CSV table of C-alpha atoms in Angstrom, one decimal:
chain,number,residue,atom,x,y,z
O,1,MET,CA,32.6,41.9,177.5
O,2,THR,CA,29.3,43.1,176.1
O,3,THR,CA,26.4,40.8,175.2
O,4,GLY,CA,27.2,41.4,171.5
O,5,PHE,CA,30.3,39.1,171.8
O,6,SER,CA,28.0,36.1,172.4
O,7,PHE,CA,26.1,36.3,169.2
O,8,ALA,CA,26.5,34.0,166.2
O,9,ALA,CA,30.1,33.5,165.3
O,10,GLY,CA,31.6,35.3,168.3
O,11,VAL,CA,34.5,37.7,167.8
O,12,ALA,CA,34.7,36.9,164.1
O,13,GLY,CA,31.0,37.8,163.7
O,14,VAL,CA,31.6,41.1,165.6
O,15,THR,CA,34.4,42.0,163.3
O,16,ALA,CA,32.3,41.3,160.2
O,17,VAL,CA,29.5,43.4,161.5
O,18,GLN,CA,31.8,46.3,162.4
O,19,VAL,CA,33.3,46.1,158.9
O,20,VAL,CA,29.8,46.5,157.4
O,21,ALA,CA,29.1,49.4,159.7
O,22,LEU,CA,32.3,51.1,158.6
O,23,ILE,CA,31.7,50.8,154.9
O,24,ALA,CA,29.6,54.1,154.5
O,25,PRO,CA,32.0,56.3,156.6
O,26,SER,CA,35.0,54.8,154.7
O,27,ILE,CA,33.3,55.7,151.4
O,28,VAL,CA,32.8,59.3,152.6
O,29,ALA,CA,36.5,59.5,153.5
O,30,ALA,CA,37.5,58.0,150.2
O,31,ILE,CA,35.4,60.3,148.1
O,32,ALA,CA,36.9,63.4,149.7
O,33,ASN,CA,40.5,62.3,148.9
O,34,PRO,CA,40.5,59.2,146.7
O,35,THR,CA,44.2,58.8,146.0
O,36,GLU,CA,45.5,59.7,149.5
O,37,TYR,CA,42.8,57.5,151.2
O,38,LEU,CA,43.7,54.5,149.0
O,39,MET,CA,47.4,54.8,150.0
O,40,LEU,CA,46.5,55.2,153.6
O,41,LEU,CA,44.2,52.2,153.6
O,42,LEU,CA,46.6,49.9,151.8
O,43,THR,CA,49.3,50.9,154.3
O,44,ALA,CA,47.0,50.4,157.3
O,45,LEU,CA,45.8,47.0,156.1
O,46,THR,CA,49.3,45.8,155.4
O,47,THR,CA,50.4,46.9,158.8
O,48,VAL,CA,47.7,45.4,160.9
O,49,LEU,CA,47.6,42.1,158.9
O,50,PHE,CA,51.3,41.8,159.2
O,51,TRP,CA,51.2,42.0,163.0
O,52,GLU,CA,48.1,39.8,163.2
O,53,GLY,CA,50.0,37.2,161.2
O,54,ALA,CA,53.2,37.6,163.2
O,55,PHE,CA,51.5,37.1,166.5
O,56,ALA,CA,49.4,34.2,165.2
O,57,ALA,CA,52.6,32.5,164.0
O,58,LEU,CA,54.3,33.0,167.4
O,59,ARG,CA,51.3,31.5,169.1
O,60,THR,CA,50.7,28.8,166.5
O,61,ARG,CA,47.2,30.0,165.9
O,62,THR,CA,45.2,30.7,162.7
O,63,PRO,CA,45.7,34.3,161.6
O,64,SER,CA,42.8,36.6,162.1
O,65,ILE,CA,41.6,39.7,160.3
O,66,HIS,CA,40.3,41.6,163.3
O,67,GLY,CA,42.7,44.4,162.7
O,68,VAL,CA,40.8,45.3,159.5
O,69,THR,CA,38.3,47.3,161.6
O,70,THR,CA,41.2,49.2,163.3
O,71,ALA,CA,42.7,50.1,159.9
O,72,LEU,CA,39.3,51.3,158.6
O,73,ILE,CA,38.6,53.4,161.7
O,74,VAL,CA,42.1,55.0,161.8
O,75,CYS,CA,42.0,55.8,158.0
O,76,VAL,CA,38.8,57.8,158.6
O,77,LEU,CA,40.2,59.7,161.5
O,78,VAL,CA,43.6,60.7,160.2
O,79,SER,CA,44.4,63.6,157.8
O,80,PRO,CA,44.8,62.5,154.2
O,81,ASP,CA,48.2,64.1,154.0
O,82,LEU,CA,49.6,62.0,156.9
O,83,ALA,CA,53.0,60.4,156.1
O,84,LEU,CA,52.7,56.7,155.5
O,85,TRP,CA,55.6,55.9,157.9
O,86,GLN,CA,53.9,57.8,160.7
O,87,LEU,CA,50.7,55.8,160.1
O,88,THR,CA,52.6,52.5,160.1
O,89,LEU,CA,54.4,53.3,163.3
O,90,ALA,CA,51.2,54.5,165.1
O,91,LEU,CA,49.2,51.5,164.0
O,92,SER,CA,51.9,49.1,164.9
O,93,LEU,CA,52.1,50.4,168.4
O,94,GLY,CA,48.4,50.6,168.8
O,95,VAL,CA,47.6,47.1,167.5
O,96,VAL,CA,50.4,45.4,169.4
O,97,LEU,CA,50.2,47.3,172.7
O,98,ALA,CA,46.4,47.6,173.0
O,99,GLU,CA,45.4,44.2,171.5
O,100,LEU,CA,47.9,41.6,170.5
O,101,VAL,CA,50.0,41.5,173.7
O,102,PHE,CA,46.8,40.7,175.6
O,103,GLY,CA,45.9,37.7,173.3
O,104,GLY,CA,44.0,39.4,170.6
O,105,ARG,CA,40.6,41.0,170.0
O,106,GLY,CA,38.3,40.8,173.0
O,107,PHE,CA,41.0,40.2,175.6
O,108,GLY,CA,42.3,43.8,176.0
O,109,PHE,CA,40.5,46.7,177.6
O,110,LEU,CA,41.6,49.5,175.2
O,111,SER,CA,40.6,50.2,171.6
O,112,PRO,CA,43.6,49.7,169.3
O,113,ALA,CA,42.3,52.5,167.1
O,114,VAL,CA,42.1,54.9,170.0
O,115,VAL,CA,45.6,54.0,171.2
O,116,ALA,CA,47.0,54.3,167.6
O,117,THR,CA,45.5,57.7,167.0
O,118,SER,CA,46.4,59.0,170.5
O,119,LEU,CA,50.1,57.9,170.0
O,120,LEU,CA,50.1,59.5,166.6
O,121,VAL,CA,49.0,62.9,168.0
O,122,PHE,CA,51.2,62.6,171.1
O,123,SER,CA,54.3,61.6,169.1
O,124,PHE,CA,53.9,64.0,166.2
O,125,PRO,CA,52.6,67.4,167.5
O,126,GLN,CA,52.4,68.7,163.9
O,127,VAL,CA,49.9,66.0,163.0
O,128,SER,CA,46.2,66.9,163.1
O,129,LEU,CA,43.3,64.5,162.7
O,130,ALA,CA,40.6,65.0,160.2
O,131,PRO,CA,37.7,67.1,161.4
O,132,GLY,CA,34.3,65.5,161.5
O,133,THR,CA,31.9,66.5,158.7
O,134,THR,CA,28.1,66.4,158.3
O,135,ASN,CA,28.5,63.7,155.5
O,136,LEU,CA,30.6,61.6,157.8
O,137,ALA,CA,28.0,61.9,160.6
O,138,LEU,CA,25.2,60.9,158.3
O,139,ALA,CA,27.2,57.9,157.0
O,140,THR,CA,27.8,56.8,160.6
O,141,ILE,CA,24.1,56.6,161.4
O,142,PRO,CA,23.3,53.3,159.6
O,143,GLY,CA,26.3,51.5,161.2
O,144,ALA,CA,25.3,52.9,164.6
O,145,VAL,CA,21.8,51.6,164.2
O,146,LEU,CA,23.1,48.1,163.2
O,147,LEU,CA,25.6,47.9,166.0
O,148,ALA,CA,23.1,49.1,168.6
O,149,PHE,CA,20.5,46.6,167.3
O,150,LEU,CA,22.9,43.7,167.6
O,151,GLY,CA,24.0,44.8,171.1
O,152,LEU,CA,27.6,45.7,170.0
O,153,ILE,CA,27.3,49.3,171.3
O,154,SER,CA,25.3,50.7,174.1
O,155,TRP,CA,22.6,53.3,173.6
O,156,ARG,CA,23.0,54.3,177.2
O,157,VAL,CA,26.6,55.3,176.5
O,158,MET,CA,25.7,57.2,173.4
O,159,LEU,CA,22.7,59.0,175.0
O,160,SER,CA,24.6,60.0,178.2
O,161,ALA,CA,27.6,61.2,176.3
O,162,ILE,CA,25.5,63.2,173.9
O,163,VAL,CA,23.4,64.8,176.6
O,164,VAL,CA,26.5,65.8,178.7
O,165,THR,CA,28.4,67.1,175.7
O,166,VAL,CA,25.5,69.2,174.5
O,167,ALA,CA,24.7,70.5,177.9
O,168,LEU,CA,28.3,71.6,178.6
O,169,LEU,CA,28.6,73.3,175.2
O,170,LYS,CA,25.3,75.1,175.5
O,171,MET,CA,26.5,76.7,178.7
O,172,SER,CA,28.8,78.8,176.5
O,173,ALA,CA,27.2,81.8,174.9
O,174,ASP,CA,28.8,81.0,171.6
O,175,GLY,CA,28.2,77.2,171.8
O,176,PRO,CA,27.8,75.4,168.5
O,177,ASP,CA,24.5,74.2,167.1
O,178,ALA,CA,23.3,70.6,167.2
O,179,ILE,CA,24.4,69.8,163.6
O,180,THR,CA,28.0,71.0,164.3
O,181,ILE,CA,28.1,69.0,167.5
O,182,ALA,CA,26.8,65.9,165.8
O,183,SER,CA,29.2,66.3,162.9
O,184,ALA,CA,32.2,66.6,165.2
O,185,MET,CA,31.5,63.6,167.5
O,186,ALA,CA,29.3,61.1,165.7
O,187,PHE,CA,32.0,58.8,164.2
O,188,GLY,CA,34.2,58.9,167.2
O,189,LEU,CA,31.4,58.4,169.6
O,190,VAL,CA,30.1,55.2,167.8
O,191,PHE,CA,33.5,53.6,166.9
O,192,LEU,CA,35.8,54.8,169.7
O,193,VAL,CA,33.8,55.7,172.8
O,194,CYS,CA,31.3,52.9,172.4
O,195,ASP,CA,33.9,50.3,171.3
O,196,PRO,CA,32.6,47.0,172.9
O,197,THR,CA,36.1,46.0,174.0
O,198,ALA,CA,36.7,49.3,175.8
O,199,ALA,CA,33.4,50.6,177.2
O,200,SER,CA,31.8,49.7,180.5
O,201,VAL,CA,29.7,46.5,180.5
O,202,THR,CA,27.0,46.9,183.2
O,203,ASN,CA,24.0,49.1,182.6
O,204,PRO,CA,24.6,51.5,185.5
O,205,SER,CA,28.2,51.8,184.7
O,206,ARG,CA,27.4,52.6,181.1
O,207,TRP,CA,25.6,55.7,182.2
O,208,ILE,CA,28.5,56.8,184.3
O,209,TYR,CA,31.0,55.9,181.5
O,210,GLY,CA,29.0,58.0,179.0
O,211,VAL,CA,28.8,61.0,181.3
O,212,LEU,CA,32.6,60.8,181.8
O,213,ALA,CA,33.3,60.5,178.1
O,214,GLY,CA,31.0,63.4,177.3
O,215,GLY,CA,32.6,65.7,179.8
O,216,LEU,CA,36.1,64.7,178.6
O,217,ILE,CA,35.2,65.4,175.0
O,218,VAL,CA,34.4,69.0,175.9
O,219,LEU,CA,37.4,69.3,178.2
O,220,PHE,CA,40.0,67.9,175.7
O,221,SER,CA,38.5,69.9,172.8
O,222,GLY,CA,39.4,73.0,174.8
O,223,GLY,CA,36.7,75.3,173.5
O,224,PRO,CA,33.2,75.7,172.2
O,225,THR,CA,34.2,73.7,169.0
O,226,LEU,CA,34.6,70.0,169.3
O,227,THR,CA,37.7,68.4,167.8
O,228,THR,CA,38.5,64.9,166.7
O,229,GLU,CA,41.5,64.9,169.0
O,230,GLY,CA,39.2,65.7,171.9
O,231,VAL,CA,37.0,62.8,171.1
O,232,VAL,CA,40.0,60.4,170.8
O,233,PHE,CA,41.6,61.5,174.0
O,234,ALA,CA,38.2,61.3,175.8
O,235,ALA,CA,37.8,57.8,174.5
O,236,LEU,CA,41.2,56.8,175.8
O,237,ILE,CA,40.8,58.2,179.3
O,238,ALA,CA,37.2,57.0,179.7
O,239,SER,CA,38.2,53.5,178.6
O,240,ILE,CA,41.1,53.4,181.1
O,241,PHE,CA,38.5,54.1,183.9
O,242,ALA,CA,35.9,51.8,182.5
O,243,PRO,CA,37.1,48.6,184.4
O,244,LEU,CA,37.2,50.6,187.6
O,245,ILE,CA,33.7,52.0,187.1
O,246,ASP,CA,32.4,48.4,186.4
O,247,HIS,CA,34.2,47.1,189.5
O,248,LEU,CA,32.7,49.8,191.8
O,249,VAL,CA,29.2,49.2,190.4
O,250,VAL,CA,29.5,45.5,191.0
O,251,LEU,CA,30.7,46.1,194.6
O,252,ILE,CA,27.8,48.4,195.3
O,253,ASP,CA,25.4,45.9,193.9
O,254,ALA,CA,26.9,43.1,196.0
O,255,ARG,CA,26.8,45.2,199.1
O,256,ARG,CA,23.1,46.1,198.5
O,257,TRP,CA,22.2,42.5,198.1
O,258,ARG,CA,24.0,41.5,201.3
O,259,VAL,CA,22.2,44.2,203.2
O,260,ALA,CA,18.9,43.1,201.7
O,261,ASP,CA,19.5,39.5,202.7
O,262,ALA,CA,20.6,40.4,206.2
């Protein structure tokens, strides 16, 4: 768990800040396709709040609204012409399998938004995610600054992922320019790769995690042009390895301290 989870109102406070950070990207997505986006958002919110309420009732807890951030992220990522039933199915599986079965937000180790979009692409090969745009990247910046300032995302992860991605792409003769790279990966890097529930938590492991994520973004994009699918799959695989990276770093630190004390 990152230090951000200890501030103010805990997980509820984190959710509120993430919603604020997602407002500008959501507005950009809504302006591009107003009617389609509204239908996607209503469907997504209904789905996540239903499952939040169902699991809260089963556990006799107060229902939460943590799934709102998942709905907002997914609605920015998916194509505006996505079938609503496909969105409902993917979100249901993502929220339940990646979050609610573990006890809710902060207890799992995967981002429900990453799992939902990954399952969407895996399950429906004809479905494509929305490509990143310059406007979306610019709209992501204020939220990224806010989240980084409050300690909810790590600048080490962002910097290492960006450096590795740019370095690998620039090795190609026809590699994209900086604006194209930023447009393609900005939103996914901030809200998927850097998700505080999924990223590594120690400072050394954050560098390693970011390097891994950056390399996987290029690998899964499959070419000199980055894709949203590549960023999503990179976030999924990197987050699976994040606990192992943290564990190995802690073991190395513990061994170093034992040797120093010997």
